[in-house]
Every structure is written in structure tokens, then in C-alpha cells.
Coordinates of C-alpha atoms and ligand atoms in Angstrom, one line a residue:
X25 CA 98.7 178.6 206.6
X26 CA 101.9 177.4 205.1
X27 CA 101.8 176.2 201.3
X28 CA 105.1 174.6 201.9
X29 CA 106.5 172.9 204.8
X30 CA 110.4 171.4 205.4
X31 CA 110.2 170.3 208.7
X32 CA 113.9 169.4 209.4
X33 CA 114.7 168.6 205.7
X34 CA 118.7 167.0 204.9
X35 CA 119.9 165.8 201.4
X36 CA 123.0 163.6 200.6
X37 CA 124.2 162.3 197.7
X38 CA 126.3 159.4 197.4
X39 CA 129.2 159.8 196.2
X40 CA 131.2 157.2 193.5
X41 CA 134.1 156.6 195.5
X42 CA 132.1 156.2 198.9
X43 CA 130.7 158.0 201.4
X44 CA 128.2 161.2 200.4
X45 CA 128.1 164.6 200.2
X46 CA 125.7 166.8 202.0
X47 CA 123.7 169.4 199.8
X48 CA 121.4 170.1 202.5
X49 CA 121.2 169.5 206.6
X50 CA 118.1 171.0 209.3
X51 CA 116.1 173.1 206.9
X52 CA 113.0 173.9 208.8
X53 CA 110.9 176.2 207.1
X54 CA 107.7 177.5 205.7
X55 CA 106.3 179.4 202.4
X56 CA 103.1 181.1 203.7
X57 CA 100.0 180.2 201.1
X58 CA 100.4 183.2 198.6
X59 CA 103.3 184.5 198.8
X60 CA 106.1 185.0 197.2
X61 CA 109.2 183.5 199.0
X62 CA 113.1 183.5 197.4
X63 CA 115.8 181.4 198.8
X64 CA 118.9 183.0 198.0
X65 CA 122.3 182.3 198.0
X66 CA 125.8 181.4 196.2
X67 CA 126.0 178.5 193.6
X68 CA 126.6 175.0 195.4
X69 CA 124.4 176.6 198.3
X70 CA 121.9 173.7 198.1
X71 CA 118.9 176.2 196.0
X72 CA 118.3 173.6 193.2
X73 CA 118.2 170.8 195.4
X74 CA 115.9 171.9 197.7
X75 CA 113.5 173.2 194.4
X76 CA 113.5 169.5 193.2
X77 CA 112.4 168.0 196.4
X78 CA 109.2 170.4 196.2
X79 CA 108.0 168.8 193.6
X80 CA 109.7 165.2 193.8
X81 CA 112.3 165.3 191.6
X82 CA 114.7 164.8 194.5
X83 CA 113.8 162.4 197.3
X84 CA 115.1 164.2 200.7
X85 CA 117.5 161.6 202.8
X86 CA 115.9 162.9 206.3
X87 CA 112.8 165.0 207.4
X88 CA 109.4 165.6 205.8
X89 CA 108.1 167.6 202.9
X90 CA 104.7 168.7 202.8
X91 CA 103.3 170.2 199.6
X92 CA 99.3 171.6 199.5
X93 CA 98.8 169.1 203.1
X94 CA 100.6 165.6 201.5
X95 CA 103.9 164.2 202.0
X96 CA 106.1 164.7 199.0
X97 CA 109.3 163.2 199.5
X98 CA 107.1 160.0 200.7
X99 CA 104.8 160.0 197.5
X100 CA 105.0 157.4 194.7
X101 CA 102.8 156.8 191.7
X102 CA 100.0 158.1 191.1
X103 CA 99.9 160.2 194.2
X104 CA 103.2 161.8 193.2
X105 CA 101.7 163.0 189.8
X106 CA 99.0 164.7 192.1
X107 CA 101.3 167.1 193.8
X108 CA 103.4 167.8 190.1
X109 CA 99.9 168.6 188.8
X110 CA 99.6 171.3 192.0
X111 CA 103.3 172.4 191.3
X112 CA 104.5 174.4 188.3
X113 CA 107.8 175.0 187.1
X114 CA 109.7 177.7 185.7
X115 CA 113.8 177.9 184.5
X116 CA 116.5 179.7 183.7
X117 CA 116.8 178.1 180.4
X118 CA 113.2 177.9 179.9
X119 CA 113.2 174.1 179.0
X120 CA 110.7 174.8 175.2
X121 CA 110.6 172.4 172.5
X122 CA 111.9 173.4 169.7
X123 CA 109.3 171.7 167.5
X124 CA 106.6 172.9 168.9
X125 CA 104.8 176.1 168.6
X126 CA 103.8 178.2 171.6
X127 CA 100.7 177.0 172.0
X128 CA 101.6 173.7 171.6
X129 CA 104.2 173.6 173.9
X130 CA 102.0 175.5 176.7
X131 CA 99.2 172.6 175.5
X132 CA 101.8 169.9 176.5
X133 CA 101.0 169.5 180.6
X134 CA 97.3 169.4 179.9
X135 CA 98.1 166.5 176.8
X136 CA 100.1 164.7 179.5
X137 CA 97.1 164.6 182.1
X138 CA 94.6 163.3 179.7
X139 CA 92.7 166.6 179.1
X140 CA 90.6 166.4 176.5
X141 CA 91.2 168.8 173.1
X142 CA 88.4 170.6 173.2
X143 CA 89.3 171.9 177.1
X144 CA 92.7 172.1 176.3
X145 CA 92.0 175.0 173.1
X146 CA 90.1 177.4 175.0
X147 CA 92.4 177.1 178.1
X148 CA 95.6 177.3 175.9
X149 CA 94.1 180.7 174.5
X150 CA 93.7 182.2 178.3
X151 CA 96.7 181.0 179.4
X152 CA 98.4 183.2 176.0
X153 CA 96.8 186.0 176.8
X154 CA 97.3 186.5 180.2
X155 CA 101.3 186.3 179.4
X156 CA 100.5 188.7 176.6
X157 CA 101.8 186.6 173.5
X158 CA 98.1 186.3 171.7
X159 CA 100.7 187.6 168.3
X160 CA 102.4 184.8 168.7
X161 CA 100.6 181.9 169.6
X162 CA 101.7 179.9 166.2
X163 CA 105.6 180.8 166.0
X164 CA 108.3 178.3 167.4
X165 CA 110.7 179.4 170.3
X166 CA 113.9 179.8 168.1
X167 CA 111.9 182.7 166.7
X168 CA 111.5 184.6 170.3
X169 CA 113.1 186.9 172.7
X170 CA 114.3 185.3 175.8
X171 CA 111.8 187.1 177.9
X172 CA 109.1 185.9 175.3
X173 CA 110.4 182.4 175.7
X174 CA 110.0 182.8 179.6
X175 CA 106.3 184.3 179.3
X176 CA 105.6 180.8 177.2
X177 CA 107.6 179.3 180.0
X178 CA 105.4 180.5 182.6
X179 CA 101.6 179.9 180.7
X180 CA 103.0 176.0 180.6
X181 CA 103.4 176.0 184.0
X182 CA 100.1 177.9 184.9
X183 CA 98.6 174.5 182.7
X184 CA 97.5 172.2 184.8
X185 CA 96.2 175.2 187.5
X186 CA 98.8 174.9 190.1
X187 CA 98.9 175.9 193.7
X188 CA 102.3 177.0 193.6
X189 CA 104.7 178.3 191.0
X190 CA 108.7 177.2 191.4
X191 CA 111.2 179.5 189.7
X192 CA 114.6 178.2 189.5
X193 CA 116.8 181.4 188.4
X194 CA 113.7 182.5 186.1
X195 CA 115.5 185.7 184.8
X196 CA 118.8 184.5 185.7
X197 CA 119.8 184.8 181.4
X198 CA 117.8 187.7 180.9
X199 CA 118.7 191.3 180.7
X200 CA 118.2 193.6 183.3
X201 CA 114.6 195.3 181.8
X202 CA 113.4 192.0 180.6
X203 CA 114.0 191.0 184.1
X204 CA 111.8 193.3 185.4
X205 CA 109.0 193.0 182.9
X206 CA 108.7 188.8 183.9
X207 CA 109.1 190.4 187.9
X208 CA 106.0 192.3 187.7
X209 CA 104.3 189.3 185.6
X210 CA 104.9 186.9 188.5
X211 CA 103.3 189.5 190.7
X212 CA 100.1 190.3 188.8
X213 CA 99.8 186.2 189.0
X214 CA 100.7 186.0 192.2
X215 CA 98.3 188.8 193.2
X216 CA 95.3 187.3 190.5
X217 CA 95.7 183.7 191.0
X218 CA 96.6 183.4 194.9
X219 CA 99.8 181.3 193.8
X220 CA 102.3 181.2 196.2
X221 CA 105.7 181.3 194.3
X222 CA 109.0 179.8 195.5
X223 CA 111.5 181.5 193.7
X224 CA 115.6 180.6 193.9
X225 CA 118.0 182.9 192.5
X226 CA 121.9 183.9 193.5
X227 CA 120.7 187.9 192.9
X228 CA 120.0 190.1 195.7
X229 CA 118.2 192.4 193.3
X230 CA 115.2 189.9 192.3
X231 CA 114.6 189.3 195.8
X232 CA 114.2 192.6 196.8
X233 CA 112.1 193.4 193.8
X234 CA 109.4 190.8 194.1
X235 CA 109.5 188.6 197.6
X236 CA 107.7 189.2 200.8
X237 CA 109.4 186.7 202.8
X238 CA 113.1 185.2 202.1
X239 CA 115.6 182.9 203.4
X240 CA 119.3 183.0 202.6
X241 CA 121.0 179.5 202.4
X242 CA 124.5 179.1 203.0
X243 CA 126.2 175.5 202.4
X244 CA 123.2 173.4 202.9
X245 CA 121.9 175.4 206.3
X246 CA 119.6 178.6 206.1
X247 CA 121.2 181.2 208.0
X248 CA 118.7 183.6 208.1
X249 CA 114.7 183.9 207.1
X250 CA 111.6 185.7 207.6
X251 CA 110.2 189.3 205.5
X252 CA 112.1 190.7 203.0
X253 CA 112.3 193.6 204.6
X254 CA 113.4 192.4 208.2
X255 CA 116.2 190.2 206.2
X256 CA 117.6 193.1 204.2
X257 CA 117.1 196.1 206.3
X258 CA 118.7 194.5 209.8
X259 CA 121.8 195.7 212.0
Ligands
ADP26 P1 123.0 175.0 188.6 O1 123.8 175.2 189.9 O2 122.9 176.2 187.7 O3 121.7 174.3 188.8 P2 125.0 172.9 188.1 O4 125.9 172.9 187.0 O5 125.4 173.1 189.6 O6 123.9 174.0 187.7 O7 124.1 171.6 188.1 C1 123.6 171.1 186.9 C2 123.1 169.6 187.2 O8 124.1 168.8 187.6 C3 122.0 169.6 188.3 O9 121.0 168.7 187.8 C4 122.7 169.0 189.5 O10 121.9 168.2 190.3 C5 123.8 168.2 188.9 N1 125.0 168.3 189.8 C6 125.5 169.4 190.4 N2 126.5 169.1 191.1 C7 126.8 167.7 190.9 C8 127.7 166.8 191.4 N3 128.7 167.1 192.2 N4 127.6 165.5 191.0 C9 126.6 165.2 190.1 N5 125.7 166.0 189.7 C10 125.7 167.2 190.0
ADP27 P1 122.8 175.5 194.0 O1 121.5 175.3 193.3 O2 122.7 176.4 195.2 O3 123.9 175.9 193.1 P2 122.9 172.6 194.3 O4 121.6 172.2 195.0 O5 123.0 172.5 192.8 O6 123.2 174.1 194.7 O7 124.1 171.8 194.9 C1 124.4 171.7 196.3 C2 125.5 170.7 196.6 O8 125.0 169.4 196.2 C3 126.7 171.0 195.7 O9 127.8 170.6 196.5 C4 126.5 170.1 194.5 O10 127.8 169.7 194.0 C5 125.8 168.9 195.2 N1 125.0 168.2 194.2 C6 123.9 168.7 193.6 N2 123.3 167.8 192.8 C7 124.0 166.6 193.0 C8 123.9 165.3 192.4 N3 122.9 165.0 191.6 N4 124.9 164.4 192.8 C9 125.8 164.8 193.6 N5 126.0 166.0 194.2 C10 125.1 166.9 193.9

């Protein structure tokens, strides 16, 4: 089944001195449950927009959502903190704060949905471990790497148990063999956990290194989609 469905998906945004531009138009499209799916394509493509409609951050202006079976674009309230609970998110700039330590900010999601403390220490400690930082659960993020910063990155968004894992240009600021060490991390959880992951990124390379199925997006229209290796491999 699909994890994530667009089902002819458009997105315009006013603009101040009237009328609107179009980041996105007819994206009909599916992530399979558990795999691992990259949209690529040049900056101003539409990526980032369509990332935020996944999990609500962006309202789409025509066609239908569906995250894990419900209506995104459609969902309000308390139904709308439902599907961000089933969606985690990942980013280029990794989005820490500064004052808290690792473990507190991977903590943070499960303080936000009410979790009590003494669920939220033993989980905190998995969720370490499996992104290998158990050394440095108590240091701050001005005193990591970027790739550590990204593993703390990625145990936040594992917090609340999602379904599905959004990247938005994950390793885009991190050096090539960093790049690759977070790559095969997203795999093992992809492969562990059954999390589909929907990753965008402007570089052919991360594609080809980690997603089974792709579409290429092209000013607001996908041009192109299906396996990775159909995609890059045809005429
Ligand atoms: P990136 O493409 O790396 O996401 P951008 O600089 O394009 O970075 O966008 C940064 C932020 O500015 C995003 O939140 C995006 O929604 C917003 N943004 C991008 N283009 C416009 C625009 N033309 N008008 C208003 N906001 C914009
Ligand atoms: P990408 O992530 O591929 O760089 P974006 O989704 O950021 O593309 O942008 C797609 C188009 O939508 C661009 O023309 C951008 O300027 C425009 N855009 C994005 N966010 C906004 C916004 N908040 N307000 C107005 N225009 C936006």
C-alpha cells in the first residue's frame, strides 16, 4: 500500500501585489509503505513545499493529501497533531536548541505530547543508542560535528514513533563521507523500523545511494517517477 498519497496536489501562493504564484500544479503520486522515495530537483522546483504539506505545515490550494489513511491538508486541531505525531522531520540545518543537551533536545517531541518522564528516560536512551551518540548524550550541539548534530536530528524525529521519516536536504551541509555515514543510518532505520522515508534533495548522488523509487520535479510538475533504477538507467 501507499504511505503517502497526492492525488492531483496544486499549491499557490498569493502574492503581495495580486494575483499568486504556482509552486506546485497535478502532482499525483505515491510513496509505497517502507520505502525510501526522493523527489529531486533544482531549487524553486516546488521540493520544500510539497515536504510541508506532508505533514501540514502547508495547506495544498487543490487536490487531497493522504498521510497513514487521513486527509492532511483537510486536518485541524487535534486531528492535525495526530498525523505530525506519525510524521518525523529531519533538515538541512538540523533545527537543535542550543540550550539543550542531546538528550534533552531528542526528549523535547515526547515533553510536547504529554509523555510522562519516566517513559520519556528510558526511550531517550534507545533512541541515543541506536544513532550511536551514547558518549554524548549530556553535551550541547555547539560542541558536535555536523553529522553528530544530524544523528541527534534524526533520534528527535524517531521520538514520538513515526510512520514516516521527511528529510528535507538531510546531508545537503555535510561533507561527502559524513554524507554517507547518515545514508546508511537512514537505511538500517528504514530497513529496522519499516519507516517509509520521503527524502528531498537537489543531488543526484543521494538519490542513487539510498532511494528505491524517485520522482524528479521540475517547476511545480513531476516529469518523471517510478524505481530508482528505471529513472536513472533509461534511454
Ligand atoms: P530552500 O529552497 O533551501 O528551502 P529558500 O530560501 O527557497 O530555501 O526558502 C526559505 C523559506 O522562504 C521557506 O520557508 C520558503 O517557504 C520561503 N520562501 C521561498 N520563496 C519565497 C517567496 N517567493 N516568498 C516568500 N517566501 C518564500
Ligand atoms: P524548492 O524547495 O524546490 O527550492 P520551494 O518549494 O521552496 O522549492 O519553492 C517553489 C516555488 O514556490 C518558488 O517559486 C518559491 O519562490 C515559491 N514559494 C515557496 N514558498 C513560498 C511562500 N511562502 N510564499 C510565496 N512563494 C513561495
Amino acid at each position: 500500500g501507499a504511505a503517502i498519497t497526492f492525488d492531483g496536489v496544486g499549491k499557490s501562493y498569493p502574492k503581495t501585489g495580486g494575483g499568486s504564484v504556482t509552486a506546485l500544479e497535478g502532482i499525483s503520486f505515491e510513496v509505497p509503505a517502507g520505502s525510501i522515495t526522493g523527489i529531486i530537483g533544482r531549487s524553486g522546483a516546488g521540493k520544500s513545499t510539497l515536504l510541508r504539506m506532508v505533514n501540514g505545515l502547508e495547506q495544498p490550494t487543490a487536490g487531497t493529501i493522504t498521510v497513514a489513511g487521513r486527509d492532511v491538508g483537510r486536518a485541524r486541531g487535534a486531528a492535525l497533531r495526530e498525523i505530525r505525531r506519525e510524521v518525523g522531520m529531519i533538515f538541512q540545518h538540523f533545527n537543535l536548541l542550543s540550550s539543550r543537551t542531546v538528550e534533552d533536545n531528542v526528549a523535547l517531541p515526547m515533553e510536547i505530547a504529554g509523555i510522562p518522564a519516566a517513559k520519556i528516560r528510558p526511550r531517550v536512551r534507545d533512541l541515543i543508542a541506536r544513532v550511536g551518540l551514547e558518549q554524548l548524550a549530556g553535551r550541547y550541539p555547539a560542541e558536535l560535528s555536523g553529522g553528530q548534530k544530524q544523528r541527534v536530528g534524526i533520534a528527535r524525529a524517531l521520538a514520538t514513533d513515526p510512520k514516516v521519516l521527511l528529510s528535507d536536504e538531510a546531508t545537503s551541509a555535510l561533507d561527502p563521507e559524513t554524507t554517507r555515514t547518515v545514508l546508511r543510518l537512514l537505511a538500517d532505520i528504514n530497513r529496522d523500523l519499516g519507516l517509509t522515508i520521503l527524502l528531498i534533495t537537489h543531488e543526484m548522488a543521494v538519490v542513487r545511494d539510498i532511494a528505491s523509487h524517485v520522482a524528479v520535479i521540475e517547476g511545480g510538475r513531476i516529469v518523471e517517477q517510478g524505481l530508482t533504477y528505471d529513472v536513472f538507467t533509461a534511454p
